[in-house]
Amino acid sequence: QVQLVESGGGLVQAGGSLRLSCAASGSVLGISHMAWYRQAPGKQRELVALISSRSSTNYADSVKGRFTISRDNAKNTVFLQMNSLKPEDTAVYYCNAEIFPSGAAWRDRSLEVWGQGTLVTVSS
């Protein structure tokens, strides 16, 4: 079993900060990229930030300079530090990762895994 569990969402005032965490658990041999997506009401899911296995990062233009993605490989965890939050940041945030499960049956194949999402609400 391999899964991602997000935490840290909640209600915050505009201008405030939140830190999201996402931990991978189960039979994890290794993790390639990890990313955060979000889906706002009435909108498609979009990439917010991505961090590679070598810790290079990518950000959506809308969050660049405000959000920071990081990872702790020893803990199989990715974080999203969100500062200067705006009402338009309101969305369900989903963790995503390319995971290499352990076990002979998996060999070198990877599995794209999604968390169930955590709600972030930013009030004006």
PDB file of C-alpha atoms in Angstrom:
ATOM      1  CA  GLN A   1       0.000   0.000   0.000  1.00  0.00           C
ATOM      2  CA  VAL A   2       1.289   3.423  -1.015  1.00  0.00           C
ATOM      3  CA  GLN A   3      -0.524   6.590  -0.170  1.00  0.00           C
ATOM      4  CA  LEU A   4      -0.136  10.323   0.304  1.00  0.00           C
ATOM      5  CA  VAL A   5      -1.766  12.123   3.184  1.00  0.00           C
ATOM      6  CA  GLU A   6      -2.057  15.903   3.223  1.00  0.00           C
ATOM      7  CA  SER A   7      -2.440  18.085   6.264  1.00  0.00           C
ATOM      8  CA  GLY A   8      -2.284  21.727   7.217  1.00  0.00           C
ATOM      9  CA  GLY A   9      -5.257  23.143   5.390  1.00  0.00           C
ATOM     10  CA  GLY A  10      -7.719  25.421   7.051  1.00  0.00           C
ATOM     11  CA  LEU A  11      -9.211  28.869   7.180  1.00  0.00           C
ATOM     12  CA  VAL A  12      -6.949  31.883   7.118  1.00  0.00           C
ATOM     13  CA  GLN A  13      -7.339  35.598   6.606  1.00  0.00           C
ATOM     14  CA  ALA A  14      -5.978  37.255   3.502  1.00  0.00           C
ATOM     15  CA  GLY A  15      -2.337  38.063   3.999  1.00  0.00           C
ATOM     16  CA  GLY A  16      -1.852  35.168   6.343  1.00  0.00           C
ATOM     17  CA  SER A  17       0.159  32.008   5.983  1.00  0.00           C
ATOM     18  CA  LEU A  18      -0.338  28.279   6.008  1.00  0.00           C
ATOM     19  CA  ARG A  19       2.013  25.369   5.685  1.00  0.00           C
ATOM     20  CA  LEU A  20       0.795  22.238   3.996  1.00  0.00           C
ATOM     21  CA  SER A  21       2.430  18.893   4.517  1.00  0.00           C
ATOM     22  CA  CYS A  22       2.146  15.701   2.545  1.00  0.00           C
ATOM     23  CA  ALA A  23       3.653  12.461   3.714  1.00  0.00           C
ATOM     24  CA  ALA A  24       4.049   9.325   1.680  1.00  0.00           C
ATOM     25  CA  SER A  25       3.618   6.046   3.447  1.00  0.00           C
ATOM     26  CA  GLY A  26       3.531   2.384   2.630  1.00  0.00           C
ATOM     27  CA  SER A  27       5.925   0.304   0.609  1.00  0.00           C
ATOM     28  CA  VAL A  28       7.975   3.165  -0.767  1.00  0.00           C
ATOM     29  CA  LEU A  29      11.306   2.420  -2.371  1.00  0.00           C
ATOM     30  CA  GLY A  30      11.860   5.919  -3.655  1.00  0.00           C
ATOM     31  CA  ILE A  31      10.129   9.069  -4.809  1.00  0.00           C
ATOM     32  CA  SER A  32      10.824  11.085  -7.915  1.00  0.00           C
ATOM     33  CA  HIS A  33       8.991  14.382  -8.241  1.00  0.00           C
ATOM     34  CA  MET A  34       6.522  15.663  -5.695  1.00  0.00           C
ATOM     35  CA  ALA A  35       4.036  18.381  -6.423  1.00  0.00           C
ATOM     36  CA  TRP A  36       1.099  20.373  -5.210  1.00  0.00           C
ATOM     37  CA  TYR A  37      -1.992  20.943  -7.299  1.00  0.00           C
ATOM     38  CA  ARG A  38      -5.121  22.815  -6.463  1.00  0.00           C
ATOM     39  CA  GLN A  39      -8.658  22.962  -7.682  1.00  0.00           C
ATOM     40  CA  ALA A  40     -10.778  25.998  -7.002  1.00  0.00           C
ATOM     41  CA  PRO A  41     -14.552  25.991  -7.321  1.00  0.00           C
ATOM     42  CA  GLY A  42     -15.553  26.000 -10.962  1.00  0.00           C
ATOM     43  CA  LYS A  43     -11.995  25.598 -12.183  1.00  0.00           C
ATOM     44  CA  GLN A  44      -9.809  22.799 -13.436  1.00  0.00           C
ATOM     45  CA  ARG A  45      -7.093  21.313 -11.321  1.00  0.00           C
ATOM     46  CA  GLU A  46      -3.850  23.189 -11.827  1.00  0.00           C
ATOM     47  CA  LEU A  47      -0.237  22.719 -10.897  1.00  0.00           C
ATOM     48  CA  VAL A  48       0.836  25.001  -8.084  1.00  0.00           C
ATOM     49  CA  ALA A  49       4.379  23.893  -7.411  1.00  0.00           C
ATOM     50  CA  LEU A  50       6.659  21.000  -8.190  1.00  0.00           C
ATOM     51  CA  ILE A  51       9.925  19.828  -6.727  1.00  0.00           C
ATOM     52  CA  SER A  52      12.100  17.277  -8.432  1.00  0.00           C
ATOM     53  CA  SER A  53      14.135  14.518  -6.885  1.00  0.00           C
ATOM     54  CA  ARG A  54      17.100  16.867  -7.065  1.00  0.00           C
ATOM     55  CA  SER A  55      15.134  19.691  -5.433  1.00  0.00           C
ATOM     56  CA  SER A  56      14.737  21.871  -8.472  1.00  0.00           C
ATOM     57  CA  THR A  57      11.424  23.701  -8.326  1.00  0.00           C
ATOM     58  CA  ASN A  58       8.686  25.072 -10.528  1.00  0.00           C
ATOM     59  CA  TYR A  59       5.871  27.395  -9.571  1.00  0.00           C
ATOM     60  CA  ALA A  60       2.721  28.659 -11.138  1.00  0.00           C
ATOM     61  CA  ASP A  61       2.987  32.326 -12.006  1.00  0.00           C
ATOM     62  CA  SER A  62       0.116  33.091  -9.674  1.00  0.00           C
ATOM     63  CA  VAL A  63       2.012  31.876  -6.612  1.00  0.00           C
ATOM     64  CA  LYS A  64       5.600  32.618  -7.510  1.00  0.00           C
ATOM     65  CA  GLY A  65       7.236  34.666  -4.808  1.00  0.00           C
ATOM     66  CA  ARG A  66       4.588  33.760  -2.263  1.00  0.00           C
ATOM     67  CA  PHE A  67       4.712  29.977  -2.054  1.00  0.00           C
ATOM     68  CA  THR A  68       7.684  27.752  -1.407  1.00  0.00           C
ATOM     69  CA  ILE A  69       7.806  24.024  -1.992  1.00  0.00           C
ATOM     70  CA  SER A  70      10.328  21.861  -0.200  1.00  0.00           C
ATOM     71  CA  ARG A  71      10.858  18.229   0.647  1.00  0.00           C
ATOM     72  CA  ASP A  72      12.362  16.051   3.306  1.00  0.00           C
ATOM     73  CA  ASN A  73      13.449  12.886   1.587  1.00  0.00           C
ATOM     74  CA  ALA A  74      14.269  11.129   4.830  1.00  0.00           C
ATOM     75  CA  LYS A  75      10.652  11.521   5.866  1.00  0.00           C
ATOM     76  CA  ASN A  76       9.112  11.110   2.401  1.00  0.00           C
ATOM     77  CA  THR A  77       7.390  14.412   2.924  1.00  0.00           C
ATOM     78  CA  VAL A  78       6.759  17.474   0.807  1.00  0.00           C
ATOM     79  CA  PHE A  79       5.758  20.865   2.152  1.00  0.00           C
ATOM     80  CA  LEU A  80       4.122  23.923   0.725  1.00  0.00           C
ATOM     81  CA  GLN A  81       4.710  27.123   2.623  1.00  0.00           C
ATOM     82  CA  MET A  82       2.060  29.603   1.590  1.00  0.00           C
ATOM     83  CA  ASN A  83       2.548  33.239   2.487  1.00  0.00           C
ATOM     84  CA  SER A  84       0.628  36.384   1.620  1.00  0.00           C
ATOM     85  CA  LEU A  85      -2.436  34.326   0.915  1.00  0.00           C
ATOM     86  CA  LYS A  86      -5.171  35.775  -1.239  1.00  0.00           C
ATOM     87  CA  PRO A  87      -8.834  34.848  -1.520  1.00  0.00           C
ATOM     88  CA  GLU A  88      -8.141  33.498  -4.987  1.00  0.00           C
ATOM     89  CA  ASP A  89      -5.856  30.912  -3.399  1.00  0.00           C
ATOM     90  CA  THR A  90      -8.930  29.256  -1.966  1.00  0.00           C
ATOM     91  CA  ALA A  91      -9.030  25.707  -3.269  1.00  0.00           C
ATOM     92  CA  VAL A  92      -8.627  22.096  -2.414  1.00  0.00           C
ATOM     93  CA  TYR A  93      -4.918  21.391  -2.507  1.00  0.00           C
ATOM     94  CA  TYR A  94      -3.749  17.988  -3.650  1.00  0.00           C
ATOM     95  CA  CYS A  95      -0.413  16.353  -3.142  1.00  0.00           C
ATOM     96  CA  ASN A  96       1.008  14.392  -6.047  1.00  0.00           C
ATOM     97  CA  ALA A  97       4.079  12.229  -6.346  1.00  0.00           C
ATOM     98  CA  GLU A  98       5.724   9.744  -8.622  1.00  0.00           C
ATOM     99  CA  ILE A  99       6.573   6.883  -6.332  1.00  0.00           C
ATOM    100  CA  PHE A 100       8.584   3.735  -6.873  1.00  0.00           C
ATOM    101  CA  PRO A 101       6.960   1.073  -4.734  1.00  0.00           C
ATOM    102  CA  SER A 102       9.071  -1.596  -3.143  1.00  0.00           C
ATOM    103  CA  GLY A 103       8.635  -5.233  -3.984  1.00  0.00           C
ATOM    104  CA  ALA A 104       9.782  -7.464  -6.792  1.00  0.00           C
ATOM    105  CA  ALA A 105       6.453  -7.214  -8.571  1.00  0.00           C
ATOM    106  CA  TRP A 106       7.000  -3.496  -9.163  1.00  0.00           C
ATOM    107  CA  ARG A 107      10.548  -3.782 -10.490  1.00  0.00           C
ATOM    108  CA  ASP A 108      11.471  -0.296 -11.742  1.00  0.00           C
ATOM    109  CA  ARG A 109       7.967   0.872 -12.470  1.00  0.00           C
ATOM    110  CA  SER A 110       6.635   4.005 -10.887  1.00  0.00           C
ATOM    111  CA  LEU A 111       3.205   4.855  -9.607  1.00  0.00           C
ATOM    112  CA  GLU A 112       1.544   8.237  -9.843  1.00  0.00           C
ATOM    113  CA  VAL A 113      -0.101   8.808  -6.488  1.00  0.00           C
ATOM    114  CA  TRP A 114      -2.552  11.482  -5.406  1.00  0.00           C
ATOM    115  CA  GLY A 115      -3.578  12.560  -1.977  1.00  0.00           C
ATOM    116  CA  GLN A 116      -7.203  13.103  -1.114  1.00  0.00           C
ATOM    117  CA  GLY A 117      -6.817  16.835  -0.794  1.00  0.00           C
ATOM    118  CA  THR A 118      -6.894  19.415   1.946  1.00  0.00           C
ATOM    119  CA  LEU A 119      -9.085  22.489   1.840  1.00  0.00           C
ATOM    120  CA  VAL A 120      -7.552  25.935   2.061  1.00  0.00           C
ATOM    121  CA  THR A 121      -9.953  28.817   2.499  1.00  0.00           C
ATOM    122  CA  VAL A 122      -8.703  32.386   2.442  1.00  0.00           C
ATOM    123  CA  SER A 123     -11.147  34.997   3.599  1.00  0.00           C
ATOM    124  CA  SER A 124     -11.020  38.647   2.617  1.00  0.00           C
TER     125      SER A 124
END
